CSV table of C-alpha atoms in Angstrom, one decimal:
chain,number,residue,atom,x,y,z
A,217,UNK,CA,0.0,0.0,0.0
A,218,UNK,CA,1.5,3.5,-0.8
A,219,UNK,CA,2.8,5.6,2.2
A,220,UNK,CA,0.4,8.4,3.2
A,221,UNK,CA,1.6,9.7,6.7
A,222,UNK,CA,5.0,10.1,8.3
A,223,UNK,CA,3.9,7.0,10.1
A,224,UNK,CA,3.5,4.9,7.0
A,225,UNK,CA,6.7,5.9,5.6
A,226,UNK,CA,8.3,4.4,9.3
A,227,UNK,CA,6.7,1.5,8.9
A,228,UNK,CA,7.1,0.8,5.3
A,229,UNK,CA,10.7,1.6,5.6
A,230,UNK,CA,11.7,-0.8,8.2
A,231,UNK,CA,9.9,-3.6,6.9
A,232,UNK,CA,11.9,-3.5,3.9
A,233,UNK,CA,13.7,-6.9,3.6
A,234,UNK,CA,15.7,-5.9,0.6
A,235,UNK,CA,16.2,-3.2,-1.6
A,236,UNK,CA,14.2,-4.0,-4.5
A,237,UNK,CA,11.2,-4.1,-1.8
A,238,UNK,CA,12.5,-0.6,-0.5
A,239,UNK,CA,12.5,1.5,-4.2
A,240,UNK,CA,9.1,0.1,-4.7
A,241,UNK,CA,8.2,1.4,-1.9
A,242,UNK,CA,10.1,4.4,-2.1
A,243,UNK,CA,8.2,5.0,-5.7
A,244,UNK,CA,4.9,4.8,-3.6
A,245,UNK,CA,4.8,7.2,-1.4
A,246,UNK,CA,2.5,10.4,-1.0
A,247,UNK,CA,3.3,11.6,2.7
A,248,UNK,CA,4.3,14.9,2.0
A,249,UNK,CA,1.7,17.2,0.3
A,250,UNK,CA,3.6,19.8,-0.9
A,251,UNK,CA,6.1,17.6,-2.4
A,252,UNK,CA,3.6,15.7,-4.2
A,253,UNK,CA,1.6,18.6,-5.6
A,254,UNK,CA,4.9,19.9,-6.7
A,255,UNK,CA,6.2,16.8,-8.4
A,256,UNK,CA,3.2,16.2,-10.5
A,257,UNK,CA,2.3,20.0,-11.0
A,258,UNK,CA,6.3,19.7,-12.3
A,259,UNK,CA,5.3,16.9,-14.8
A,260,UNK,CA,2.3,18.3,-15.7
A,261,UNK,CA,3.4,22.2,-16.6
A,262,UNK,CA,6.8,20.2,-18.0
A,263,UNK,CA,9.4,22.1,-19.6
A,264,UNK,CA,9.6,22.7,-23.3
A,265,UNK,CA,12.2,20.8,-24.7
A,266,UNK,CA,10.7,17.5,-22.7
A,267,UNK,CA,7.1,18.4,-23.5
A,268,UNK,CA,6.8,15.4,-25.6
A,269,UNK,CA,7.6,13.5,-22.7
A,270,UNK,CA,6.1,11.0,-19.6
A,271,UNK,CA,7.0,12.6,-16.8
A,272,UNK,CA,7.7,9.6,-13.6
A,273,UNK,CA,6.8,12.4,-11.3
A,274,UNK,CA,7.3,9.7,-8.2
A,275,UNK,CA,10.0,9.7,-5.9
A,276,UNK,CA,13.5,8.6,-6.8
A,277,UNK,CA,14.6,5.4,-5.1
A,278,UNK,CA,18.3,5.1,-4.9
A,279,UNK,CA,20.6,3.7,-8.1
A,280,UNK,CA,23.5,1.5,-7.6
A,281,UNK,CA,24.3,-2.1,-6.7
A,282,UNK,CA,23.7,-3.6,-3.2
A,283,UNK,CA,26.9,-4.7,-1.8
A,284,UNK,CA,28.1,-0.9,-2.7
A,285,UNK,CA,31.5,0.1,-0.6
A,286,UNK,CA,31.0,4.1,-1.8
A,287,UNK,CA,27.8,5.8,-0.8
A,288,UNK,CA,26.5,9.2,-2.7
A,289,UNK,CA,24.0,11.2,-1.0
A,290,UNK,CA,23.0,14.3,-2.6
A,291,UNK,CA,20.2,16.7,-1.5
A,292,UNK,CA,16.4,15.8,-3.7
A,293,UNK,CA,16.1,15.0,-7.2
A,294,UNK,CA,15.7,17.8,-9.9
A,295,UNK,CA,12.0,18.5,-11.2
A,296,UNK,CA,13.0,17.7,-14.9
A,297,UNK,CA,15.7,15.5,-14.5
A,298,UNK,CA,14.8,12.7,-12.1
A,299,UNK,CA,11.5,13.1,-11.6
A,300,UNK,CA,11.4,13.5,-15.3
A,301,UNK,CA,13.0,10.2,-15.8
A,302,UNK,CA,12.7,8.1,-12.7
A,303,UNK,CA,16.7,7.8,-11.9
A,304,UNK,CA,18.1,10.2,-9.7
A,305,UNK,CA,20.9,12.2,-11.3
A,306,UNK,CA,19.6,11.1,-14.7
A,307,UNK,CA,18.4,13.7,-17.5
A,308,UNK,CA,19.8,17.0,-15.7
A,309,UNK,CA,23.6,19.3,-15.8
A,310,UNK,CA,24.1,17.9,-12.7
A,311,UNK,CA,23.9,14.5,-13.6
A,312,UNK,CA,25.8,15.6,-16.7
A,313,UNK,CA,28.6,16.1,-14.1
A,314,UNK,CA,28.7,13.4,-11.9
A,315,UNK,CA,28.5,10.4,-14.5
A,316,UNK,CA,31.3,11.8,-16.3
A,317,UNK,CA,33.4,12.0,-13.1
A,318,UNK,CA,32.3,8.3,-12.1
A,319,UNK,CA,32.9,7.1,-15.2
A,320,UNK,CA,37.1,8.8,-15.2
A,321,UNK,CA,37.3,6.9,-12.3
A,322,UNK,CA,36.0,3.4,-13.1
A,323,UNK,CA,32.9,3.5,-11.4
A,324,UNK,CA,30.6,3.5,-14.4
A,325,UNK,CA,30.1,2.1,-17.4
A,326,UNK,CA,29.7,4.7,-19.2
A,327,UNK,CA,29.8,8.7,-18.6
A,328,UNK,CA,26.2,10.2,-19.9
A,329,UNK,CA,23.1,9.7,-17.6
A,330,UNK,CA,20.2,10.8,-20.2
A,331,UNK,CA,17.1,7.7,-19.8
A,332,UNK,CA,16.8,5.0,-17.2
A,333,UNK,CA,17.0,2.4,-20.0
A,334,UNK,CA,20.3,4.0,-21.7
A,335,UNK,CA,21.8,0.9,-20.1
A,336,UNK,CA,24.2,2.9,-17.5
A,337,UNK,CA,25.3,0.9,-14.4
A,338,UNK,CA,27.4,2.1,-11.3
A,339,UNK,CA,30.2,-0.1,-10.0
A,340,UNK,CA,30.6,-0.2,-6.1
A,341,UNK,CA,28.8,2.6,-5.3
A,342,UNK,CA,25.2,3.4,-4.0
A,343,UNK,CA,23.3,6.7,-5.0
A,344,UNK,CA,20.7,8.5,-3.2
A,345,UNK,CA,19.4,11.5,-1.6
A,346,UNK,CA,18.5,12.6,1.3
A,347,UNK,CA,14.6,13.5,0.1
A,348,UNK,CA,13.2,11.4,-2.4
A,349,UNK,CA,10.9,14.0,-4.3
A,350,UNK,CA,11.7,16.9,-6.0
A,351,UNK,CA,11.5,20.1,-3.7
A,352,UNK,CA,9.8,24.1,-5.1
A,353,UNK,CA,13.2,25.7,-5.6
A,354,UNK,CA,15.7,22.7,-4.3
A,355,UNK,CA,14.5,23.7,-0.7
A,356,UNK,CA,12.8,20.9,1.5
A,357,UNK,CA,10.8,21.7,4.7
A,358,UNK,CA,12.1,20.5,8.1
A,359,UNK,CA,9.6,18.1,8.3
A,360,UNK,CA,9.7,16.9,4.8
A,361,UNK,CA,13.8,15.9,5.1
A,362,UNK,CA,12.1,14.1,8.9
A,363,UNK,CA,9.3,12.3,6.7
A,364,UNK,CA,11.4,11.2,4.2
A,365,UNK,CA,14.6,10.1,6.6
A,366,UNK,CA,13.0,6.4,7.4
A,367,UNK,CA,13.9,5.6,4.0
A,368,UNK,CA,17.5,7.4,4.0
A,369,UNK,CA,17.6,5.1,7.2
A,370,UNK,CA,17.0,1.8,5.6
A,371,UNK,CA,18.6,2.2,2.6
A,372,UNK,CA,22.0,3.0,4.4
A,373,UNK,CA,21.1,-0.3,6.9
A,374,UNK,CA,20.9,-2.5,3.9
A,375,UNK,CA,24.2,-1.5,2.6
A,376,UNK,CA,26.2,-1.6,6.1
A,377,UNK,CA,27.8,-4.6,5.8
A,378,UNK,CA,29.6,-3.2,2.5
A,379,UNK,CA,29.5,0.6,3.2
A,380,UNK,CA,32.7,2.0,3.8
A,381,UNK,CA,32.7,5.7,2.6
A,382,UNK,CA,29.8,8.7,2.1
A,383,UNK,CA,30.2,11.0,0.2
A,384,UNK,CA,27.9,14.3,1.2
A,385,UNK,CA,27.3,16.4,-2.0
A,386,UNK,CA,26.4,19.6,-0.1
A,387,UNK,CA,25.8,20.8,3.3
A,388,UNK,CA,22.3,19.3,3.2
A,389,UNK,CA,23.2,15.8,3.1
A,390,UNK,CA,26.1,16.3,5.4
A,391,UNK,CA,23.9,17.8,7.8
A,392,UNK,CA,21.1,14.4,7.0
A,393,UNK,CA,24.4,12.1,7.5
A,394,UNK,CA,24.2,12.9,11.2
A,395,UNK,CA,21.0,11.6,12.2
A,396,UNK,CA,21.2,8.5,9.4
A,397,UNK,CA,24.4,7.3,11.5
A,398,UNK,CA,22.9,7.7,14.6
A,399,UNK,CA,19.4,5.7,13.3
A,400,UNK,CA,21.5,3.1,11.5
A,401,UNK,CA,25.1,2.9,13.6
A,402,UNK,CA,24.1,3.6,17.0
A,403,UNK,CA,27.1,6.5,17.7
A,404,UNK,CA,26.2,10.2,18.1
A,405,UNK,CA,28.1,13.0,15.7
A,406,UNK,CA,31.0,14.3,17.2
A,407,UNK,CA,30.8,17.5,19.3
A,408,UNK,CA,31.3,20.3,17.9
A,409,UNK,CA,29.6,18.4,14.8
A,410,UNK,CA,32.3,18.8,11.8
A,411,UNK,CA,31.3,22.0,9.4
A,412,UNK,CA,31.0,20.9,6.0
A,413,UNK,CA,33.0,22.2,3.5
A,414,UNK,CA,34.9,20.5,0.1
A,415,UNK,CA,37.2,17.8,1.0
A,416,UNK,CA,36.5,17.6,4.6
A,417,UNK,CA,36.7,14.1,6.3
A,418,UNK,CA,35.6,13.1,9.4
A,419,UNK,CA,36.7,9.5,10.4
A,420,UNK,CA,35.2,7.9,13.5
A,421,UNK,CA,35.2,3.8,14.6
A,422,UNK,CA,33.0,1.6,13.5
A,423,UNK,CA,30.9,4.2,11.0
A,424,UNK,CA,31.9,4.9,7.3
A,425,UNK,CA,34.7,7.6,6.3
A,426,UNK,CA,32.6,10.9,5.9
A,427,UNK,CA,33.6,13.0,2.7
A,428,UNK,CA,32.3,16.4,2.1
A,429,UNK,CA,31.6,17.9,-1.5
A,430,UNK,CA,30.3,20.7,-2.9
A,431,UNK,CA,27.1,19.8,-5.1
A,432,UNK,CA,27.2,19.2,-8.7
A,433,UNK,CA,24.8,21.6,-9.1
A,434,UNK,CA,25.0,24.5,-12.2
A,435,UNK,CA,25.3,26.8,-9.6
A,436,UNK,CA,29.1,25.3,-8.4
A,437,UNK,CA,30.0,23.9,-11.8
A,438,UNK,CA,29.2,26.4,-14.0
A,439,UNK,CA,31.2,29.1,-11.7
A,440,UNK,CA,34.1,27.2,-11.3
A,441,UNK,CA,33.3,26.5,-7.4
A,442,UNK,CA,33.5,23.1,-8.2
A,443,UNK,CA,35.7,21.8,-11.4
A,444,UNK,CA,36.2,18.1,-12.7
A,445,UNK,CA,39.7,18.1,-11.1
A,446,UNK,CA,38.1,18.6,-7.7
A,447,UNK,CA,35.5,16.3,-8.0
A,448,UNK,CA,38.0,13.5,-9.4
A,449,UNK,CA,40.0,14.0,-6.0
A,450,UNK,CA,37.1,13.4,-3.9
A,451,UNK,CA,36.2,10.2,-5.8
A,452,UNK,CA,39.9,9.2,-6.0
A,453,UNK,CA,40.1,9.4,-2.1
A,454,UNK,CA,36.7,7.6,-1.7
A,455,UNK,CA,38.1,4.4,-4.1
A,456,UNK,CA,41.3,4.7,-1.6
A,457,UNK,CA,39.4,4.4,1.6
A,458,UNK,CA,37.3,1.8,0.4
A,459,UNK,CA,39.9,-0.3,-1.3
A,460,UNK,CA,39.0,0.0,-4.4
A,461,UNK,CA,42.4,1.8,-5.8
């Protein structure tokens, strides 16, 4: 049954045996309002070079193999790229960016991200965000990020036994990190909790390595805030902590 209320999304989320079981569910849910009338408003209005298109106007469920040793969590999909296309990071600049940089360092097959049947696959990494549906103006409410967190939670608990480093595209999913690896590890942040900030890492026993990264966003790429060189060291550091160089 879909998820209607933040307690659905709880329940639904931690009766997930697998992930296959959790995207579905992920795909179903409706608990947030706002998001939902945005999503489908998104897909509805469309923009004009996709106006031929389906919108999936759902939320994104997370992309990447199960037994993943590198974990990306970025912030919410984009309204025309992944809810256009039902994969996050597929369809969109920022997608553009990413794939490109996974695929330089061996951790895709191929470096374009345009349609979720384009046959692209991720090697040894996981990728998800934070909150599922596509936000008004890349902003989610307080409670939407809390909603939403149950299947951040799960996802990340399905991995552990593989999961050895996250990478945090922005300060909004470093900040969602926190309260993910207390739900799924047990261990509170540090105090003061680390600031985010490109190329920061915070190591700590028994969780994954912590990587910080500004966002692939047009706003960092296009300005130069965040080049291809920068975003190859953070990836090259990942594969070294995870033992994949």
């Amino acid at each position: 049954m879909p998820s209607r209320t933040p307690e659905d999304v709880a329940q639904h989320a931690a009766a997930a045996p697998d992930l296959p079981v959790l995207d579905a569910g992920v795909a179903d849910c409706f608990a947030c309002p706002r998001l939902v009338a945005w999503r489908e408003e998104a897909a509805r209005v469309k923009r004009a070079s996709f106006r031929d298109q389906t919108y999936w106007a759902r939320p994104i469920p997370g992309f990447g193999p199960g037994d993943a040793s590198i974990a990306i969590l970025g912030l919410a999909p984009a309204a025309h790229g992944g809810n256009r296309t039902g994969r996050i990071f597929t369809g969109d600049r920022s997608g553009d960016v990413l794939f490109a940089a996974l695929h330089r360092a061996g951790l895709a097959n191929q470096p374009t991200s345009v349609a979720a049947d384009d046959g692209l696959a991720v090697r040894h990494t996981r990728i998800f965000a934070a909150v599922r549906c596509a936000p008004p103006d890349n902003k989610p409410l307080p409670v939407e990020r809390d909603t939403c967190a149950p299947w951040l939670h799960r996802e990340l608990n399905l991995i552990r036994p593989t999961l050895r480093v996250v990478i945090a595209l922005g300060a909004f999913a470093w900040a969602a990190w926190w309260p993910a690896m207390t739900a799924v590890y047990g261990l509170r942040p540090p105090v003061p909790r680390p600031a985010f900030g490109h190329g920061a890492q915070v190591s700590q026993p028994g969780v994954p390595e912590l990587l910080g990264c500004y966002h692939v966003s047009q706003q960092n790429t296009f300005t130069g805030r965040l080049t291809p060189a920068m975003l190859d060291d953070v990836l090259g550091r990942a594969k070294d902590l995870a033992g994949l160089a």
